[in-house]
PDB file of C-alpha atoms in Angstrom:
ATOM      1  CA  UNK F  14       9.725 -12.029 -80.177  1.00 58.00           C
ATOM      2  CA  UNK F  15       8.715 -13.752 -76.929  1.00 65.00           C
ATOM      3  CA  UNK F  16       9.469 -11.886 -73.284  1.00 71.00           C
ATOM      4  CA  UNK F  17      11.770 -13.506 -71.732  1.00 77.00           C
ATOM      5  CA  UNK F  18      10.218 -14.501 -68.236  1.00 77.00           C
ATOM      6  CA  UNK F  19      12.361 -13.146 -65.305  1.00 73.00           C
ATOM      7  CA  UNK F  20      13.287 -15.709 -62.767  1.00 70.00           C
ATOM      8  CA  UNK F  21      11.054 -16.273 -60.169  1.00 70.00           C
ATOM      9  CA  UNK F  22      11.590 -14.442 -56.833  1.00 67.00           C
ATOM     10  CA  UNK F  23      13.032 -16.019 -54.001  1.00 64.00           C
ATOM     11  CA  UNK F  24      11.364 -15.230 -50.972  1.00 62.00           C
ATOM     12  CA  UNK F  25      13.910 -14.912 -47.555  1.00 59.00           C
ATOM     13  CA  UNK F  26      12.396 -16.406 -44.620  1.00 59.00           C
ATOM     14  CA  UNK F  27      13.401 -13.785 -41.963  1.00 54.00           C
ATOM     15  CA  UNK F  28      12.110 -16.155 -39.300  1.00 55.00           C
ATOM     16  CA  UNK F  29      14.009 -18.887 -40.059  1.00 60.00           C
ATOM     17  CA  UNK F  30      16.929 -16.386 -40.273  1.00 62.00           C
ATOM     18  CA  UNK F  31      18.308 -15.139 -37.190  1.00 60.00           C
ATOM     19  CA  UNK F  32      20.750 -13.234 -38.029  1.00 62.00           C
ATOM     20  CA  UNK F  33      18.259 -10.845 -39.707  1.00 68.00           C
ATOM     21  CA  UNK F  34      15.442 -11.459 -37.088  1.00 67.00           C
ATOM     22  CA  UNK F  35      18.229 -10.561 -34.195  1.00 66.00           C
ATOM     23  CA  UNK F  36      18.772  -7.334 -36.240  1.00 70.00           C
ATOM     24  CA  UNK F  37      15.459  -6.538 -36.994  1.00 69.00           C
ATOM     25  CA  UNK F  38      14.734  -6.522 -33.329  1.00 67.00           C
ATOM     26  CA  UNK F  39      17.607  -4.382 -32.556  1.00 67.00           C
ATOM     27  CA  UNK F  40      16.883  -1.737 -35.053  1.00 69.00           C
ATOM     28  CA  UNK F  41      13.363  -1.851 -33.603  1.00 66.00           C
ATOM     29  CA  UNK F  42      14.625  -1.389 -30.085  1.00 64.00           C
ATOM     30  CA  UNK F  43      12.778  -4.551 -28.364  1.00 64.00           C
ATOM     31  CA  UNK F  44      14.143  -7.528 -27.220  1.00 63.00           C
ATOM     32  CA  UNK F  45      16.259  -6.313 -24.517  1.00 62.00           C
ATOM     33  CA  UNK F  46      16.425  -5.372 -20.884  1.00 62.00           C
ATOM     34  CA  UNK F  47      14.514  -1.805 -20.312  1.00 60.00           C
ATOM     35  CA  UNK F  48      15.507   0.182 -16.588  1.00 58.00           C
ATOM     36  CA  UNK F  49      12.750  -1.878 -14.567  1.00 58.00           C
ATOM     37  CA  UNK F  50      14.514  -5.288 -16.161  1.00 58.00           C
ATOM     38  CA  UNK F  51      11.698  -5.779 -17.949  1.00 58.00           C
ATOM     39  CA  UNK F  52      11.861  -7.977 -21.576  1.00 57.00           C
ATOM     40  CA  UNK F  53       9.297  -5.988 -24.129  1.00 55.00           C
ATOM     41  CA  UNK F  54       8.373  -8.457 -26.917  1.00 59.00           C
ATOM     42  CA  UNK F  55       7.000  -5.790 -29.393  1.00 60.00           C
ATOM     43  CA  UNK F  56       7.767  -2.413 -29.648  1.00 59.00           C
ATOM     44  CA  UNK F  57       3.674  -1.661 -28.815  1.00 58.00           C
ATOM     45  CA  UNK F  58       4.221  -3.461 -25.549  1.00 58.00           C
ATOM     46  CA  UNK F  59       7.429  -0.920 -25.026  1.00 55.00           C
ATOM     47  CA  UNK F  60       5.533   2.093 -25.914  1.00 57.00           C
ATOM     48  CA  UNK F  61       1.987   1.322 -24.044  1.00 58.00           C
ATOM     49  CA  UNK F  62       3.813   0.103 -21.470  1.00 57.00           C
ATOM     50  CA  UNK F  63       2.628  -3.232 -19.317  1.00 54.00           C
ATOM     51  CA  UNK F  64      -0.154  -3.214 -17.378  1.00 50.00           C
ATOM     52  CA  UNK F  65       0.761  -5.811 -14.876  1.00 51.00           C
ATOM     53  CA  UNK F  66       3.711  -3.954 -13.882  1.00 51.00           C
ATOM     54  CA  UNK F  67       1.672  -0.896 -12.563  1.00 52.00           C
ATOM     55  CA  UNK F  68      -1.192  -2.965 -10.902  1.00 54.00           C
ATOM     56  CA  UNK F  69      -0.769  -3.907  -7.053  1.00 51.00           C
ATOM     57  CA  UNK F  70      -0.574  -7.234  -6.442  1.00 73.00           C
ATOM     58  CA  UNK F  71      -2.387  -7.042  -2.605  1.00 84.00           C
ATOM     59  CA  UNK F  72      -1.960  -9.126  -0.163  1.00 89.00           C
ATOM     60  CA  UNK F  73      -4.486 -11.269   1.985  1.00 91.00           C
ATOM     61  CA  UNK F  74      -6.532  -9.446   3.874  1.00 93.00           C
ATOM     62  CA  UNK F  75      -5.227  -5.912   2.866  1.00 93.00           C
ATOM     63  CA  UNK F  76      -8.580  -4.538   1.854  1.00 94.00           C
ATOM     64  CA  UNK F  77     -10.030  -6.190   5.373  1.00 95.00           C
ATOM     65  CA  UNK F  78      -7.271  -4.244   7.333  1.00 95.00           C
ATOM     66  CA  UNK F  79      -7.996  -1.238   5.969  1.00 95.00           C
ATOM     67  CA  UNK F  80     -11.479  -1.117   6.334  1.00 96.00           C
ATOM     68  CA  UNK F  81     -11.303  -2.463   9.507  1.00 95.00           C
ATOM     69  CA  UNK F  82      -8.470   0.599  10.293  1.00 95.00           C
ATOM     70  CA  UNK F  83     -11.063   3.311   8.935  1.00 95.00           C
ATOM     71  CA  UNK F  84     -13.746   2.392  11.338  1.00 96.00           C
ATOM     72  CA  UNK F  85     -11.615   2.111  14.357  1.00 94.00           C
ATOM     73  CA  UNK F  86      -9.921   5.494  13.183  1.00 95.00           C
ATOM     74  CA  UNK F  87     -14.164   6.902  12.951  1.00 96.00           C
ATOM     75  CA  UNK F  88     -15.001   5.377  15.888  1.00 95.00           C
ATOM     76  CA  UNK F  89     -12.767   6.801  17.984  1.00 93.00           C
ATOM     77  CA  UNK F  90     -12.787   9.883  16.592  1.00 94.00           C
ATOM     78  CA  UNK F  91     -16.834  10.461  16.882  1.00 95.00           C
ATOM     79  CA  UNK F  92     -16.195   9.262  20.318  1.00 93.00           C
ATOM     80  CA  UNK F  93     -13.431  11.180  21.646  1.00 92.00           C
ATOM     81  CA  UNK F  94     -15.504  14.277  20.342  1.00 94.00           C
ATOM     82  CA  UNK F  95     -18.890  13.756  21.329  1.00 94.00           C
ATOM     83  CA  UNK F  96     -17.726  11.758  24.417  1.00 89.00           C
ATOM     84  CA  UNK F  97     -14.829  13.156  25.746  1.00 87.00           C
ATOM     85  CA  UNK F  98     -15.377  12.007  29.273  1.00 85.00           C
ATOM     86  CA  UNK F  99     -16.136   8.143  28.900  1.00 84.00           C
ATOM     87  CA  UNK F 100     -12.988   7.801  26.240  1.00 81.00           C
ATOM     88  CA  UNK F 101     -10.882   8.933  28.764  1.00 78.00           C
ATOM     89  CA  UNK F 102     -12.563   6.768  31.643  1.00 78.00           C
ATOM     90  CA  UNK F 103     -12.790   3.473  29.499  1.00 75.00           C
ATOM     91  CA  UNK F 104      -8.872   3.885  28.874  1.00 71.00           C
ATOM     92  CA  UNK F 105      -7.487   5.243  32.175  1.00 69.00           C
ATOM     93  CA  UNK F 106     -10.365   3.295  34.526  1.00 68.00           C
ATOM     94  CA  UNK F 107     -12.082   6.133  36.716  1.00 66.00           C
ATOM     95  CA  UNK F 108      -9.314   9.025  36.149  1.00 67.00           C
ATOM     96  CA  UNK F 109     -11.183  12.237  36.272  1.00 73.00           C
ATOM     97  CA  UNK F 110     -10.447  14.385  33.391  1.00 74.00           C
ATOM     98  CA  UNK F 111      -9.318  17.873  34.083  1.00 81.00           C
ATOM     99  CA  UNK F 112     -10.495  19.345  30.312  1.00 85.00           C
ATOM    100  CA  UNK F 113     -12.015  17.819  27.780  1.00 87.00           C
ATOM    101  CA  UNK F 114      -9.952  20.475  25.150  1.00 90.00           C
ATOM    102  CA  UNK F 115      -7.087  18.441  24.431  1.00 89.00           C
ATOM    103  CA  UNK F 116      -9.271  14.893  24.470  1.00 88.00           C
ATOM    104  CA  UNK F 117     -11.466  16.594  21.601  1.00 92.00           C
ATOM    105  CA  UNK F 118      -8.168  18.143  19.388  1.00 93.00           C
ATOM    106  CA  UNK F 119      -6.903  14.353  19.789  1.00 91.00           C
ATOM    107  CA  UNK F 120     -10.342  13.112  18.086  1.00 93.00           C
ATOM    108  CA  UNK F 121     -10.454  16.224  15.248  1.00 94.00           C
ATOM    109  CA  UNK F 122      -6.973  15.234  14.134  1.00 93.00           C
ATOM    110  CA  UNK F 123      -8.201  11.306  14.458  1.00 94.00           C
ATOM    111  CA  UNK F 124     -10.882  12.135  12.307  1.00 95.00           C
ATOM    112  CA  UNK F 125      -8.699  13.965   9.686  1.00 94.00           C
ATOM    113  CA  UNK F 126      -6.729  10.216   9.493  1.00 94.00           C
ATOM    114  CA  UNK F 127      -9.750   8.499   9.407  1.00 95.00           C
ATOM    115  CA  UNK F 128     -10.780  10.244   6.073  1.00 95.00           C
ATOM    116  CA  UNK F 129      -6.665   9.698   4.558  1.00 93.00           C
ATOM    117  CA  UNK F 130      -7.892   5.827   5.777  1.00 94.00           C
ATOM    118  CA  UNK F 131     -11.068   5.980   3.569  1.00 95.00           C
ATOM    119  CA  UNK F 132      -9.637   7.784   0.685  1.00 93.00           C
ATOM    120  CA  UNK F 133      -7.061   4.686   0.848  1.00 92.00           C
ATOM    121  CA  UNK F 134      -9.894   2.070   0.649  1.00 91.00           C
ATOM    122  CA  UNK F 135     -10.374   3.048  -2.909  1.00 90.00           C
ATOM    123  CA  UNK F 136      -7.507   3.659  -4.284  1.00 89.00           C
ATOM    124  CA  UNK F 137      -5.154   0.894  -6.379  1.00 87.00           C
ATOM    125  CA  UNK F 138      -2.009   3.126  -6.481  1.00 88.00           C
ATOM    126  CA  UNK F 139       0.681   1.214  -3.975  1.00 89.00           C
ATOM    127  CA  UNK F 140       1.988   4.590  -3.105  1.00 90.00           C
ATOM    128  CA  UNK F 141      -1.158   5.583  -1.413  1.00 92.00           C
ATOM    129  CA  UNK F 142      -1.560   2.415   0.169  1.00 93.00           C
ATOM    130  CA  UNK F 143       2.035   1.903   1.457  1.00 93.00           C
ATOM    131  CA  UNK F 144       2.308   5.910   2.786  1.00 94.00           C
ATOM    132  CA  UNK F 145      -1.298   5.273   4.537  1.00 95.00           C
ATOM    133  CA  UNK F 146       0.060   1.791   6.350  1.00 95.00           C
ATOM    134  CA  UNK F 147       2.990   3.360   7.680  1.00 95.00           C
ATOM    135  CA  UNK F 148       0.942   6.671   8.720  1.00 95.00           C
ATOM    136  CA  UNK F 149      -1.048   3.794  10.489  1.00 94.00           C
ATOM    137  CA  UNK F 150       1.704   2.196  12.160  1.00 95.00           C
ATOM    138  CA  UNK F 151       3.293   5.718  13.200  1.00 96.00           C
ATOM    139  CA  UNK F 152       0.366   6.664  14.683  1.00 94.00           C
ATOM    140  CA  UNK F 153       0.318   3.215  16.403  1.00 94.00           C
ATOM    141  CA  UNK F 154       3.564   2.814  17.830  1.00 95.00           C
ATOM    142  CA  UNK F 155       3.679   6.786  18.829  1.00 95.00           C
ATOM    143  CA  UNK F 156       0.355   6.309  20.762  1.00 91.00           C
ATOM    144  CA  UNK F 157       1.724   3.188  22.236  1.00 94.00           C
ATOM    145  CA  UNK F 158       5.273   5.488  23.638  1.00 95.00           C
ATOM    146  CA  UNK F 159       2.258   7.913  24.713  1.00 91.00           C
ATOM    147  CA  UNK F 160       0.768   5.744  26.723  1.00 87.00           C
ATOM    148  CA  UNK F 161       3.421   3.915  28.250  1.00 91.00           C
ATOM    149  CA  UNK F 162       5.015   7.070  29.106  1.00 92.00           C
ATOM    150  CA  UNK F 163       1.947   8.166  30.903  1.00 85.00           C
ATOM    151  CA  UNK F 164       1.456   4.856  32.460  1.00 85.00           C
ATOM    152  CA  UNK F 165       5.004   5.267  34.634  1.00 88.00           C
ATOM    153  CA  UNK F 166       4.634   8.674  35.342  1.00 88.00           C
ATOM    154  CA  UNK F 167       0.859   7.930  37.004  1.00 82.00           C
ATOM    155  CA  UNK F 168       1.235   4.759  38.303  1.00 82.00           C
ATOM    156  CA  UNK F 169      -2.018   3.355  37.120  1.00 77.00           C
ATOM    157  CA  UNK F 170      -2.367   0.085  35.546  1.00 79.00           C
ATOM    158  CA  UNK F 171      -5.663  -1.244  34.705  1.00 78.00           C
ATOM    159  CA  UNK F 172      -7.050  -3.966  32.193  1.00 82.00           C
ATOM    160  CA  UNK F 173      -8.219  -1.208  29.985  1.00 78.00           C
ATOM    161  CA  UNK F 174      -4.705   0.092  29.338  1.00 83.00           C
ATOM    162  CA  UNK F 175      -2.758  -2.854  29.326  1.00 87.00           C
ATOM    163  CA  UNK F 176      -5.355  -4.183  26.455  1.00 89.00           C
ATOM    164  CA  UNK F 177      -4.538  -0.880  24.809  1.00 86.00           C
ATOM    165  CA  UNK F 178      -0.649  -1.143  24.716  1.00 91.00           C
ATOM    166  CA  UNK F 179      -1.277  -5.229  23.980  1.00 94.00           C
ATOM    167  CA  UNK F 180      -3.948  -3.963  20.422  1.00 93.00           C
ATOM    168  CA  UNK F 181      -0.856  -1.355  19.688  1.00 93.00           C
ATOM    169  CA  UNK F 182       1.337  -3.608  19.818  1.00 95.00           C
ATOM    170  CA  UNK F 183      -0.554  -5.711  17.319  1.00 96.00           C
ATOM    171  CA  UNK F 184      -1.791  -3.165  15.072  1.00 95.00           C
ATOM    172  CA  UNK F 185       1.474  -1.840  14.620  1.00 96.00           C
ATOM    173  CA  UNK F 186       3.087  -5.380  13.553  1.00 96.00           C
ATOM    174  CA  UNK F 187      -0.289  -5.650  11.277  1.00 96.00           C
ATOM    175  CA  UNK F 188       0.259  -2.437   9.615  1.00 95.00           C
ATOM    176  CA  UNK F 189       3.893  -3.074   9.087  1.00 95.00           C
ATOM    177  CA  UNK F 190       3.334  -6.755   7.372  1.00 96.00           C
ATOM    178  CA  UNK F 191       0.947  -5.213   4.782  1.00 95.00           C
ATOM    179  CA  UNK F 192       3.263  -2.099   4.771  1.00 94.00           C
ATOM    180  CA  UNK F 193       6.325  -4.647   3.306  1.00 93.00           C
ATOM    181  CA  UNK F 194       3.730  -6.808   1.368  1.00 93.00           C
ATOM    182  CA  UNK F 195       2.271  -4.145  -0.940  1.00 91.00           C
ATOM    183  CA  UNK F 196       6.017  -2.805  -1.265  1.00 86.00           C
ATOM    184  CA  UNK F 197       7.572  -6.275  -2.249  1.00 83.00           C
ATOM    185  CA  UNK F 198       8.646  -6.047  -6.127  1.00 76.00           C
ATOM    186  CA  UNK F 199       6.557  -8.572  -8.030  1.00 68.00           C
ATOM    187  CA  UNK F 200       7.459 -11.772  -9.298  1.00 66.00           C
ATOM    188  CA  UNK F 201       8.103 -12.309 -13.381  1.00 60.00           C
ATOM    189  CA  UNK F 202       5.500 -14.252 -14.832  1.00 53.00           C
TER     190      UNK F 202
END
């Protein structure tokens, strides 16, 4: 007696199906919206995560600035310690200084920002970077107040301290702009 042959199988196309894709994908949890509003198009992306979401997406000249904020932070600081005298006479023009105590705390704690501003440098985390900018433009704008405060209760204006409140001025607007930059959400690709 011959075996009957079973029929032969019919194959479902699940991609040409959507009704069957759309609930595949929903079983497997991908497809949607997560928190962040992000669209995961496998469930490996969803679990691993995306890369490009957690990498900073810098600015121009953000790696300059900072660089260019660590040395002026070291600079400073080596000066206002070793030097205490000609720091103080290069910004107040001739003032005598009465102790060089508080000139040399001002360069110690300087110095301790300085090494935040070089730690900084190398890092890619946009936490580090944006708390470090607005440290920067704190310490700016207070030492701006500082002076200007000092300024009308001496009387003295000279070049020296005019050009100080004018860089102040600018470094705080600098630090600010990179401060909003490296906070700005990214754009979808």
């Amino acid at each position: 007696m011959a075996a009957k042959q079973p029929p032969p199988l019919m194959k479902k196309h699940s991609q040409t199906d959507l009704v069957s894709r759309l609930k595949t994908r929903k079983i497997l949890g991908v497809g949607g919206e997560d928190d962040d509003g992000e669209v995961h198009r496998s469930k490996i992306s969803q679990v691993l995560g995306n890369e490009i979401k957690f990498a900073v997406r810098e600015p121009l000249g953000l790696r300059v600035w900072q660089f260019a904020s660590a040395v002026l932070f070291s600079g400073i600081a080596i000066m206002a310690l070793a030097f205490p005298d000609q720091l103080y006479d290069a910004v107040f023009d001739g003032a005598q200084v009465t102790s060089k105590t508080p000139i040399r705390l001002y360069g110690g704690a300087l110095l301790s920002i300085s090494l935040i501003m070089w730690n900084a440098l190398y890092t890619a985390e946009k936490v580090i970077i944006r708390w470090t900018l607005l440290t920067e433009a704190c310490y700016f704008g207070v030492q701006f107040l500082v002076v200007t405060a000092t300024l009308a209760e001496t009387g003295l204006v000279s070049l020296g301290i005019l050009l100080l409140l004018a860089s102040r001025l600018l470094f705080v607007a600098i630090s600010v702009y990179y401060y909003y930059q490296v906070g700005r959400k990214p754009k979808k690709v």
